[in-house]
CSV table of C-alpha atoms in Angstrom, one decimal:
chain,number,residue,atom,x,y,z
A,60,UNK,CA,48.5,8.4,-23.0
A,61,UNK,CA,47.6,11.9,-24.7
A,62,UNK,CA,49.3,14.2,-23.6
A,63,UNK,CA,49.5,17.6,-24.0
A,64,UNK,CA,53.0,19.4,-25.6
A,65,UNK,CA,52.0,22.5,-26.5
A,66,UNK,CA,56.1,23.6,-27.4
A,67,UNK,CA,54.8,21.6,-30.4
A,68,UNK,CA,57.0,18.8,-30.0
A,69,UNK,CA,59.2,19.0,-27.2
A,70,UNK,CA,59.4,14.7,-26.1
A,71,UNK,CA,60.3,15.9,-22.7
A,72,UNK,CA,57.9,15.8,-19.4
A,73,UNK,CA,57.7,18.4,-16.9
A,74,UNK,CA,60.3,17.1,-13.9
A,75,UNK,CA,62.6,16.9,-17.1
A,76,UNK,CA,65.4,19.4,-16.3
A,77,UNK,CA,66.1,21.7,-19.3
A,78,UNK,CA,68.7,20.6,-21.5
A,79,UNK,CA,71.4,23.1,-21.8
A,80,UNK,CA,74.7,21.0,-23.4
A,81,UNK,CA,75.6,17.3,-24.9
A,82,UNK,CA,73.1,14.5,-26.6
A,83,UNK,CA,71.1,13.7,-24.0
A,84,UNK,CA,69.2,9.9,-24.8
A,85,UNK,CA,65.8,9.1,-22.6
A,86,UNK,CA,64.4,5.6,-22.1
A,87,UNK,CA,60.5,5.4,-20.6
A,88,UNK,CA,57.6,3.3,-22.2
A,89,UNK,CA,54.6,1.9,-19.4
A,90,UNK,CA,53.5,-2.2,-18.8
A,91,UNK,CA,50.2,-3.0,-18.4
A,92,UNK,CA,47.2,-5.4,-17.7
A,93,UNK,CA,44.1,-5.3,-16.6
A,94,UNK,CA,40.7,-7.0,-16.5
A,95,UNK,CA,37.0,-6.5,-18.1
A,96,UNK,CA,33.8,-7.5,-16.6
A,97,UNK,CA,30.5,-7.2,-18.5
A,98,UNK,CA,28.3,-6.5,-16.5
A,99,UNK,CA,25.1,-5.6,-18.9
A,100,UNK,CA,25.6,-5.7,-23.8
A,101,UNK,CA,23.0,-6.0,-25.6
A,102,UNK,CA,24.4,-9.6,-26.8
A,103,UNK,CA,25.3,-11.5,-23.4
A,104,UNK,CA,23.3,-14.3,-24.2
A,105,UNK,CA,25.3,-14.8,-26.8
A,106,UNK,CA,29.5,-14.5,-25.0
A,107,UNK,CA,30.9,-17.7,-23.9
A,108,UNK,CA,32.0,-15.9,-21.2
A,109,UNK,CA,31.7,-12.5,-19.8
A,110,UNK,CA,35.4,-11.6,-18.8
A,111,UNK,CA,38.4,-11.1,-20.2
A,112,UNK,CA,42.5,-10.4,-19.2
A,113,UNK,CA,44.9,-8.0,-21.7
A,114,UNK,CA,48.4,-7.2,-21.7
A,115,UNK,CA,49.9,-4.6,-23.3
A,116,UNK,CA,53.0,-2.4,-23.0
A,117,UNK,CA,54.7,0.9,-25.1
A,118,UNK,CA,58.1,1.8,-25.0
A,119,UNK,CA,59.4,5.7,-26.0
A,120,UNK,CA,62.6,6.1,-27.3
A,121,UNK,CA,63.7,10.6,-26.6
A,122,UNK,CA,66.4,12.2,-28.0
A,123,UNK,CA,67.7,16.2,-27.3
A,124,UNK,CA,70.6,17.9,-27.7
A,125,UNK,CA,71.1,22.2,-27.4
A,126,UNK,CA,73.2,23.3,-29.9
A,127,UNK,CA,75.3,27.2,-27.8
A,128,UNK,CA,73.8,29.4,-30.3
A,129,UNK,CA,70.5,28.1,-27.4
A,130,UNK,CA,68.7,25.8,-30.4
A,131,UNK,CA,67.4,22.9,-29.2
A,132,UNK,CA,66.9,19.8,-30.9
A,133,UNK,CA,65.8,16.0,-31.3
A,134,UNK,CA,62.9,13.3,-31.7
A,135,UNK,CA,61.2,11.0,-30.8
A,136,UNK,CA,60.7,7.2,-31.9
A,137,UNK,CA,57.5,5.5,-29.9
A,138,UNK,CA,56.5,2.0,-29.8
A,139,UNK,CA,53.0,1.0,-29.1
A,140,UNK,CA,51.0,-2.0,-28.8
A,141,UNK,CA,54.0,-4.1,-27.5
A,142,UNK,CA,52.6,-7.6,-26.7
A,143,UNK,CA,52.5,-11.4,-28.5
A,144,UNK,CA,49.4,-10.3,-30.3
A,145,UNK,CA,49.6,-6.6,-32.3
A,146,UNK,CA,53.5,-7.9,-32.5
A,147,UNK,CA,55.3,-3.6,-32.4
A,148,UNK,CA,53.2,-0.9,-33.8
A,149,UNK,CA,55.3,2.8,-34.9
A,150,UNK,CA,52.8,5.7,-33.9
A,151,UNK,CA,56.0,8.3,-33.1
A,152,UNK,CA,58.7,8.9,-35.4
A,153,UNK,CA,59.9,12.5,-35.8
A,154,UNK,CA,62.9,15.2,-35.2
A,155,UNK,CA,62.3,19.1,-33.7
A,156,UNK,CA,63.6,22.5,-34.1
A,157,UNK,CA,63.0,24.6,-30.8
A,158,UNK,CA,63.7,28.0,-29.7
A,159,UNK,CA,62.8,31.6,-29.5
A,160,UNK,CA,61.3,31.5,-32.8
A,161,UNK,CA,58.7,28.3,-31.0
A,162,UNK,CA,59.0,25.0,-32.3
A,163,UNK,CA,59.3,23.2,-36.1
A,164,UNK,CA,58.2,19.6,-35.7
A,165,UNK,CA,58.6,16.5,-39.3
A,166,UNK,CA,57.2,13.3,-39.2
A,167,UNK,CA,55.0,11.3,-37.6
A,168,UNK,CA,53.3,13.5,-34.3
A,169,UNK,CA,51.1,14.2,-32.9
A,170,UNK,CA,48.5,16.7,-34.9
A,171,UNK,CA,47.1,20.4,-33.9
A,172,UNK,CA,43.8,19.1,-33.8
A,173,UNK,CA,45.5,16.4,-31.3
A,174,UNK,CA,47.8,18.8,-29.9
A,175,UNK,CA,45.4,21.3,-29.0
A,176,UNK,CA,41.9,20.3,-29.2
A,177,UNK,CA,41.7,17.5,-27.1
A,178,UNK,CA,40.7,19.2,-24.1
A,179,UNK,CA,40.0,15.9,-21.1
A,180,UNK,CA,41.3,16.4,-17.5
A,181,UNK,CA,40.9,13.4,-16.7
A,182,UNK,CA,43.0,12.0,-19.1
A,183,UNK,CA,46.2,14.9,-17.8
A,184,UNK,CA,45.6,13.9,-14.3
A,185,UNK,CA,46.0,10.1,-15.2
A,186,UNK,CA,49.1,10.9,-17.2
A,187,UNK,CA,50.8,13.5,-13.6
A,188,UNK,CA,50.4,10.8,-12.0
A,189,UNK,CA,51.7,8.4,-13.9
A,190,UNK,CA,49.5,6.3,-15.0
A,191,UNK,CA,47.9,6.9,-18.0
A,192,UNK,CA,49.4,5.2,-21.1
A,193,UNK,CA,48.7,3.0,-23.3
A,194,UNK,CA,44.2,3.5,-23.1
A,195,UNK,CA,44.6,1.6,-19.9
A,196,UNK,CA,42.4,3.5,-17.3
A,197,UNK,CA,42.0,6.6,-19.5
A,198,UNK,CA,38.5,6.0,-19.1
A,199,UNK,CA,36.6,8.0,-22.5
A,200,UNK,CA,39.2,8.7,-23.7
A,201,UNK,CA,40.1,4.6,-22.5
A,202,UNK,CA,40.1,0.9,-24.0
A,203,UNK,CA,36.9,-1.0,-25.1
A,204,UNK,CA,37.7,-4.1,-24.6
A,205,UNK,CA,34.2,-5.7,-25.2
A,206,UNK,CA,32.8,-3.5,-27.4
A,207,UNK,CA,31.6,0.5,-28.2
A,208,UNK,CA,33.8,3.4,-28.5
A,209,UNK,CA,33.1,3.8,-32.1
A,210,UNK,CA,31.2,7.3,-31.9
A,211,UNK,CA,31.7,9.5,-29.7
A,212,UNK,CA,34.8,12.0,-30.4
A,213,UNK,CA,36.8,14.4,-28.3
A,214,UNK,CA,38.8,15.6,-31.7
A,215,UNK,CA,39.2,15.4,-35.3
A,216,UNK,CA,41.5,12.1,-34.5
A,217,UNK,CA,38.5,10.0,-33.3
A,218,UNK,CA,34.6,9.6,-35.2
A,219,UNK,CA,36.6,11.2,-38.6
A,220,UNK,CA,40.0,9.5,-39.3
A,221,UNK,CA,42.0,12.2,-39.2
A,222,UNK,CA,45.5,10.5,-37.1
A,223,UNK,CA,48.7,11.7,-35.1
A,224,UNK,CA,50.5,8.4,-37.6
A,225,UNK,CA,50.7,9.9,-41.1
A,226,UNK,CA,53.6,12.4,-42.0
A,227,UNK,CA,53.0,16.6,-41.0
A,228,UNK,CA,54.9,19.4,-40.9
A,229,UNK,CA,54.0,21.2,-37.5
A,230,UNK,CA,54.5,24.2,-35.9
A,231,UNK,CA,53.9,26.1,-32.6
A,232,UNK,CA,54.7,29.2,-31.2
A,233,UNK,CA,55.9,30.7,-28.3
A,234,UNK,CA,53.5,31.4,-25.3
A,235,UNK,CA,53.0,35.2,-24.6
A,236,UNK,CA,50.7,35.7,-21.8
A,237,UNK,CA,49.1,32.4,-21.5
A,238,UNK,CA,48.1,32.8,-25.8
A,239,UNK,CA,50.2,30.3,-28.0
A,240,UNK,CA,48.6,29.0,-31.4
A,241,UNK,CA,49.7,25.6,-34.2
A,242,UNK,CA,49.0,24.6,-38.3
A,243,UNK,CA,50.7,21.5,-39.2
A,244,UNK,CA,50.1,20.2,-42.9
A,245,UNK,CA,49.5,16.3,-44.1
A,246,UNK,CA,49.9,15.8,-47.7
A,247,UNK,CA,48.1,12.4,-47.4
A,248,UNK,CA,46.1,10.8,-44.5
A,249,UNK,CA,45.4,7.0,-44.6
A,250,UNK,CA,47.6,5.7,-41.2
A,251,UNK,CA,50.6,3.2,-40.8
A,252,UNK,CA,50.4,2.5,-44.1
A,253,UNK,CA,50.7,6.5,-45.9
A,254,UNK,CA,53.6,7.1,-43.4
A,255,UNK,CA,56.0,9.0,-46.0
A,256,UNK,CA,58.6,5.5,-46.2
A,257,UNK,CA,56.4,4.6,-50.0
A,258,UNK,CA,58.3,6.9,-52.5
A,259,UNK,CA,56.6,6.0,-55.6
A,260,UNK,CA,53.9,4.6,-54.2
A,261,UNK,CA,53.3,7.3,-51.6
A,262,UNK,CA,52.0,9.4,-54.8
A,263,UNK,CA,48.5,6.5,-55.5
A,264,UNK,CA,45.8,6.3,-52.9
A,265,UNK,CA,44.0,3.4,-52.1
A,266,UNK,CA,41.2,2.3,-50.1
A,267,UNK,CA,43.3,3.3,-47.0
A,268,UNK,CA,42.5,6.5,-47.8
A,269,UNK,CA,40.8,9.2,-46.5
A,270,UNK,CA,42.1,12.8,-47.0
A,271,UNK,CA,44.4,14.3,-48.1
A,272,UNK,CA,46.6,18.0,-48.4
A,273,UNK,CA,45.6,18.5,-44.9
A,274,UNK,CA,45.7,21.4,-42.6
A,275,UNK,CA,44.3,21.9,-39.0
A,276,UNK,CA,45.0,25.0,-36.6
A,277,UNK,CA,44.3,25.8,-32.9
A,278,UNK,CA,45.2,28.5,-30.4
A,279,UNK,CA,46.0,27.9,-26.6
A,280,UNK,CA,45.1,30.1,-24.1
A,281,UNK,CA,46.4,28.7,-20.2
A,282,UNK,CA,47.3,30.6,-16.8
A,283,UNK,CA,47.1,30.0,-13.6
A,284,UNK,CA,45.5,33.0,-10.6
A,285,UNK,CA,46.0,32.1,-7.1
A,286,UNK,CA,45.1,28.6,-6.2
A,287,UNK,CA,43.7,28.3,-9.3
A,288,UNK,CA,44.4,26.2,-12.8
A,289,UNK,CA,42.6,27.0,-16.7
A,290,UNK,CA,42.7,26.5,-19.9
A,291,UNK,CA,40.5,27.6,-23.4
A,292,UNK,CA,41.3,26.2,-26.6
A,293,UNK,CA,39.8,25.8,-30.0
A,294,UNK,CA,40.4,24.2,-33.3
A,295,UNK,CA,39.7,23.7,-36.8
A,296,UNK,CA,40.9,20.8,-39.4
A,297,UNK,CA,40.0,21.5,-43.0
A,298,UNK,CA,41.7,18.6,-46.4
A,299,UNK,CA,39.7,17.4,-49.4
A,300,UNK,CA,38.3,13.1,-49.5
A,301,UNK,CA,39.1,11.1,-51.8
A,302,UNK,CA,37.1,8.6,-52.9
A,303,UNK,CA,39.2,4.2,-54.4
A,304,UNK,CA,36.2,2.2,-54.1
A,305,UNK,CA,32.5,1.5,-52.0
A,306,UNK,CA,34.6,-0.2,-49.9
A,307,UNK,CA,37.3,2.1,-49.2
A,308,UNK,CA,37.9,4.4,-46.3
A,309,UNK,CA,35.7,7.5,-47.5
A,310,UNK,CA,33.6,5.1,-49.9
A,311,UNK,CA,31.3,8.8,-50.7
A,312,UNK,CA,34.8,10.3,-50.9
A,313,UNK,CA,33.6,13.2,-48.2
A,314,UNK,CA,35.6,16.3,-46.7
A,315,UNK,CA,37.2,16.4,-43.6
A,316,UNK,CA,35.4,19.8,-41.4
A,317,UNK,CA,36.0,19.7,-38.4
A,318,UNK,CA,36.2,22.2,-35.2
A,319,UNK,CA,36.5,21.6,-31.8
A,320,UNK,CA,36.8,25.0,-28.1
A,321,UNK,CA,37.6,23.7,-25.3
A,322,UNK,CA,37.1,24.4,-21.5
A,323,UNK,CA,39.1,23.5,-18.1
A,324,UNK,CA,39.8,24.9,-15.3
A,325,UNK,CA,41.4,23.7,-11.9
A,326,UNK,CA,41.6,24.7,-7.9
A,327,UNK,CA,43.0,22.9,-5.0
A,328,UNK,CA,42.5,19.1,-6.4
A,329,UNK,CA,39.0,20.3,-8.7
A,330,UNK,CA,38.9,19.9,-12.3
A,331,UNK,CA,37.0,20.2,-14.5
A,332,UNK,CA,37.1,20.4,-18.4
A,333,UNK,CA,34.7,20.3,-21.7
A,334,UNK,CA,35.0,19.9,-25.5
A,335,UNK,CA,32.7,20.6,-27.9
A,336,UNK,CA,34.0,18.5,-31.6
A,337,UNK,CA,32.1,19.3,-34.5
A,338,UNK,CA,32.1,16.7,-37.2
A,339,UNK,CA,30.3,19.6,-39.7
A,340,UNK,CA,32.1,16.7,-42.9
A,341,UNK,CA,33.8,13.7,-42.4
A,342,UNK,CA,35.2,9.8,-44.3
A,343,UNK,CA,32.2,8.0,-42.5
A,344,UNK,CA,29.1,11.3,-43.0
A,345,UNK,CA,28.4,13.5,-45.2
A,346,UNK,CA,25.6,15.0,-42.2
A,347,UNK,CA,27.2,17.2,-39.1
A,348,UNK,CA,27.9,15.1,-35.2
A,349,UNK,CA,28.9,16.3,-32.9
A,350,UNK,CA,30.1,15.9,-29.4
A,351,UNK,CA,30.6,16.9,-25.4
A,352,UNK,CA,32.0,15.6,-23.5
A,353,UNK,CA,33.0,16.5,-19.8
A,354,UNK,CA,35.0,15.3,-16.6
A,355,UNK,CA,34.4,15.9,-13.6
A,356,UNK,CA,37.8,15.1,-11.6
A,357,UNK,CA,39.2,14.5,-7.7
A,358,UNK,CA,43.0,14.5,-7.1
A,359,UNK,CA,43.8,14.1,-3.3
A,360,UNK,CA,47.4,12.8,-1.9
A,361,UNK,CA,48.1,9.7,-3.7
A,362,UNK,CA,44.8,9.1,-5.2
A,363,UNK,CA,42.0,10.4,-8.0
A,364,UNK,CA,38.1,9.8,-9.1
A,365,UNK,CA,36.4,10.7,-12.6
A,366,UNK,CA,33.1,11.5,-13.6
A,367,UNK,CA,33.4,12.1,-16.8
A,368,UNK,CA,30.0,11.8,-19.9
A,369,UNK,CA,30.2,12.0,-22.8
A,370,UNK,CA,26.6,12.4,-25.2
A,371,UNK,CA,26.6,12.9,-29.2
A,372,UNK,CA,24.4,13.1,-31.9
A,373,UNK,CA,23.5,12.9,-36.0
A,374,UNK,CA,21.5,14.3,-38.0
A,375,UNK,CA,18.9,11.8,-39.7
A,376,UNK,CA,20.4,10.0,-42.7
A,377,UNK,CA,23.9,10.3,-41.2
A,378,UNK,CA,24.6,6.4,-43.0
A,379,UNK,CA,27.3,5.2,-39.2
A,380,UNK,CA,25.3,2.4,-38.5
A,381,UNK,CA,26.1,0.0,-35.5
A,382,UNK,CA,28.8,-3.1,-35.7
A,383,UNK,CA,27.6,-4.8,-32.6
A,384,UNK,CA,23.3,-4.5,-33.9
A,385,UNK,CA,20.7,-4.5,-36.8
A,386,UNK,CA,20.8,-0.8,-35.8
A,387,UNK,CA,21.4,2.0,-38.5
A,388,UNK,CA,21.0,5.7,-39.2
A,389,UNK,CA,23.1,7.5,-35.3
A,390,UNK,CA,19.9,9.6,-33.2
A,391,UNK,CA,22.7,9.9,-30.2
A,392,UNK,CA,24.8,8.0,-27.7
A,393,UNK,CA,25.7,7.9,-24.5
A,394,UNK,CA,28.7,7.3,-22.6
A,395,UNK,CA,29.0,8.0,-18.5
A,396,UNK,CA,32.5,6.5,-16.5
A,397,UNK,CA,33.8,6.8,-14.0
A,398,UNK,CA,37.1,5.8,-11.9
A,399,UNK,CA,39.3,6.1,-9.5
A,400,UNK,CA,43.6,5.9,-9.6
A,401,UNK,CA,45.7,4.5,-7.3
A,402,UNK,CA,49.8,5.2,-6.9
A,403,UNK,CA,50.8,2.1,-4.7
A,404,UNK,CA,54.4,3.2,-5.2
A,405,UNK,CA,56.1,5.4,-7.4
A,406,UNK,CA,55.6,4.7,-11.1
A,407,UNK,CA,52.9,1.6,-9.6
A,408,UNK,CA,49.3,2.4,-10.2
A,409,UNK,CA,46.5,1.1,-10.0
A,410,UNK,CA,42.4,1.9,-11.0
A,411,UNK,CA,38.6,1.1,-11.3
A,412,UNK,CA,36.9,1.9,-14.0
A,413,UNK,CA,33.0,1.3,-14.7
A,414,UNK,CA,31.8,2.5,-18.3
A,415,UNK,CA,28.3,2.6,-19.2
A,416,UNK,CA,27.3,3.1,-23.9
A,417,UNK,CA,24.0,3.0,-25.3
A,418,UNK,CA,23.7,4.4,-28.6
A,419,UNK,CA,20.5,5.0,-29.8
A,420,UNK,CA,18.8,3.9,-33.9
A,421,UNK,CA,16.5,5.7,-35.9
A,422,UNK,CA,16.7,1.7,-37.2
A,423,UNK,CA,17.1,-1.1,-35.8
A,424,UNK,CA,18.1,-2.3,-32.7
A,425,UNK,CA,19.7,0.0,-30.2
A,426,UNK,CA,22.8,-0.9,-28.2
A,427,UNK,CA,23.9,-1.0,-24.6
A,428,UNK,CA,26.9,-2.3,-23.1
A,429,UNK,CA,28.1,-1.9,-19.5
A,430,UNK,CA,31.5,-3.1,-18.1
A,431,UNK,CA,33.4,-3.1,-15.2
A,432,UNK,CA,37.5,-2.9,-16.1
A,433,UNK,CA,41.0,-2.9,-13.6
A,434,UNK,CA,43.9,-3.0,-13.9
A,435,UNK,CA,47.3,-2.8,-12.3
A,436,UNK,CA,50.2,0.0,-14.5
A,437,UNK,CA,54.0,0.3,-14.9
A,438,UNK,CA,55.6,2.9,-16.2
A,439,UNK,CA,59.1,3.9,-16.0
């Protein structure tokens, strides 16, 4: 679940009471199950079966306290992929200080490019229902368990390779008349093996290293006017590319340069969002790659219905190749998804969604895929 922590790091949800005194420990998480049925696929004839089941879980520990002077402090440890195949991955590990000056975050926390640059209202709404988690039922931000979903971006944490699991320092300002801003710095981007625990070894690059000296910044605005709710956001991310070998994470040594611009509006249960991501340079390609993703959602009572579309296009000779066919030099990519989510009981939600994707290449075979995904998720 991608929730917008615009305070910078505060782990409490909007429903949590404000901290007044004393150390507080909150344990939360999700347990999910889903089924996938392949409706069509470019390699359908090669499948031994066209359906599958998945299970997953997440466990979150939040600690926070407040001093007599009003300084709030705390931290989060989040365990993802709690299942018998992937064992456990630690995807959040940070501490924060929050006061009138804003919020300082230290550790493996979401980058500003994800905090502010992620504008996708379906995910926010299913999160408010207690249903969005672990990429289950999150539509175009969700899991693509039987292929696809590799050629589009909602922000710089997708195709560009900037991750939330690298150790960084981040500052987020207080909100002034609906406006806030944030900036962060990450010495090295390379995922779990560069999480700041390697000591001397972290001073050497390896084949998992993407970038170094990454700086991201963003500006956010959100407010309500009667029954209307609006949001606008923009981010930029820069970093120096690291080339270690022809088989490394960044074989061309391309720098990171990604921009996002998004907007969102809501009125009496009807919501819409649009977000544009421009990858000027990224590890996967030195050619620009752009994505525009839009969503229209309607929430009434215990129900949510959403329709999303993402369009990606890339310049010639971009080097992006299909993982599933002989396709080379991506031309464009289209993803359409529809989702219905229903709250069965407090903390218990079920969903059904259909996702169709078409990847078109300038050479070789295109890729086409459509799936029906249904599931149930328990939040606690």
